[in-house]
Short mmCIF file of C-alpha atoms in Angstrom, two decimals:
data_model
loop_
_atom_site.label_atom_id
_atom_site.label_comp_id
_atom_site.label_asym_id
_atom_site.label_seq_id
_atom_site.Cartn_x
_atom_site.Cartn_y
_atom_site.Cartn_z
CA UNK F 78 61.72 99.26 29.67
CA UNK F 79 58.98 97.56 27.99
CA UNK F 80 59.94 94.66 25.55
CA UNK F 81 57.70 93.98 22.72
CA UNK F 82 57.88 90.90 20.36
CA UNK F 83 55.26 91.18 17.35
CA UNK F 84 54.70 88.74 14.53
CA UNK F 85 51.45 89.68 12.76
CA UNK F 86 49.68 87.99 9.89
CA UNK F 87 47.32 90.44 7.88
CA UNK F 88 45.49 89.70 4.63
CA UNK F 89 47.00 86.14 4.56
CA UNK F 90 50.50 87.37 4.48
CA UNK F 91 52.94 86.84 7.19
CA UNK F 92 54.65 89.96 8.36
CA UNK F 93 58.30 90.70 9.66
CA UNK F 94 58.78 90.39 13.25
CA UNK F 95 59.69 93.55 15.00
CA UNK F 96 61.51 93.53 18.48
CA UNK F 97 62.04 96.72 20.35
CA UNK F 98 61.88 98.33 24.01
CA UNK F 99 60.34 101.30 25.12
CA UNK F 100 59.97 102.98 28.42
CA UNK F 101 56.86 102.23 30.29
CA UNK F 102 55.84 105.94 29.86
CA UNK F 103 56.08 105.44 26.00
CA UNK F 104 54.17 102.21 26.21
CA UNK F 105 51.35 103.64 28.09
CA UNK F 106 51.07 106.41 25.76
CA UNK F 107 50.85 104.03 22.61
CA UNK F 108 48.18 101.95 24.52
CA UNK F 109 46.28 105.24 25.02
CA UNK F 110 46.64 106.48 21.67
CA UNK F 111 45.70 102.96 20.09
CA UNK F 112 42.74 102.96 22.31
CA UNK F 113 41.51 106.15 21.44
CA UNK F 114 41.70 105.42 17.71
CA UNK F 115 39.93 102.01 18.52
CA UNK F 116 42.76 99.77 17.45
CA UNK F 117 44.72 97.04 19.16
CA UNK F 118 48.25 98.12 20.14
CA UNK F 119 49.76 95.83 17.37
CA UNK F 120 47.33 97.53 14.81
CA UNK F 121 48.24 100.88 16.03
CA UNK F 122 52.07 100.32 15.91
CA UNK F 123 51.61 98.88 12.46
CA UNK F 124 49.81 101.83 11.17
CA UNK F 125 52.62 104.30 12.90
CA UNK F 126 55.36 102.55 11.02
CA UNK F 127 53.53 102.13 7.61
CA UNK F 128 52.72 105.89 7.76
CA UNK F 129 56.28 106.75 8.47
CA UNK F 130 57.59 104.42 5.80
CA UNK F 131 54.93 105.73 3.20
CA UNK F 132 55.63 109.19 4.28
CA UNK F 133 59.30 108.78 2.70
CA UNK F 134 57.86 108.41 -0.75
CA UNK F 135 56.46 112.34 -0.56
CA UNK F 136 57.99 115.65 -0.39
CA UNK F 137 58.96 116.11 3.35
CA UNK F 138 56.40 117.91 5.49
CA UNK F 139 56.76 121.78 5.00
CA UNK F 140 59.50 121.20 2.23
CA UNK F 141 57.72 123.93 -0.01
CA UNK F 142 57.08 126.40 2.80
CA UNK F 143 60.46 126.17 3.75
CA UNK F 144 61.76 126.51 -0.06
CA UNK F 145 59.63 129.75 -0.67
CA UNK F 146 61.84 132.83 -0.50
CA UNK F 147 65.20 131.15 -0.38
CA UNK F 148 66.25 133.09 -3.64
CA UNK F 149 66.11 136.40 -1.63
CA UNK F 150 69.48 137.26 -3.22
CA UNK F 151 69.24 140.80 -4.76
CA UNK F 152 70.94 139.36 -7.94
CA UNK F 153 67.77 137.38 -8.65
CA UNK F 154 65.65 139.09 -11.22
CA UNK F 155 62.35 137.58 -12.60
CA UNK F 156 62.90 137.34 -16.48
CA UNK F 157 60.52 138.94 -18.84
CA UNK F 158 57.72 136.72 -20.06
CA UNK F 159 57.99 135.46 -23.46
CA UNK F 160 55.28 135.51 -26.11
CA UNK F 161 53.23 132.40 -26.36
CA UNK F 162 54.01 130.15 -29.56
CA UNK F 163 51.22 129.83 -32.02
CA UNK F 164 50.69 126.20 -33.13
CA UNK F 165 48.06 124.53 -35.13
CA UNK F 166 46.78 121.20 -34.68
CA UNK F 167 48.66 120.00 -37.92
CA UNK F 168 52.05 120.35 -35.98
CA UNK F 169 51.09 117.48 -33.76
#
């Protein structure tokens, strides 16, 4: 296992220290991916963690694709479209 201890300072702010272990294989793959992106390993890990945390703010990947067609029940009927309301600017 590869043991990492990180304490990073970015933009003048001290960041929390993360301590974790990964296998040598995972460590090497992470190093390679960081190198391909032109980042230090620390920068790459920060990017991965930040992206994962930020992704939680959005809809999960593929959410709407999985949702489409879930109402395949024969009882579901599309309602008749109602006429549009006619309004005047005075109504606002």
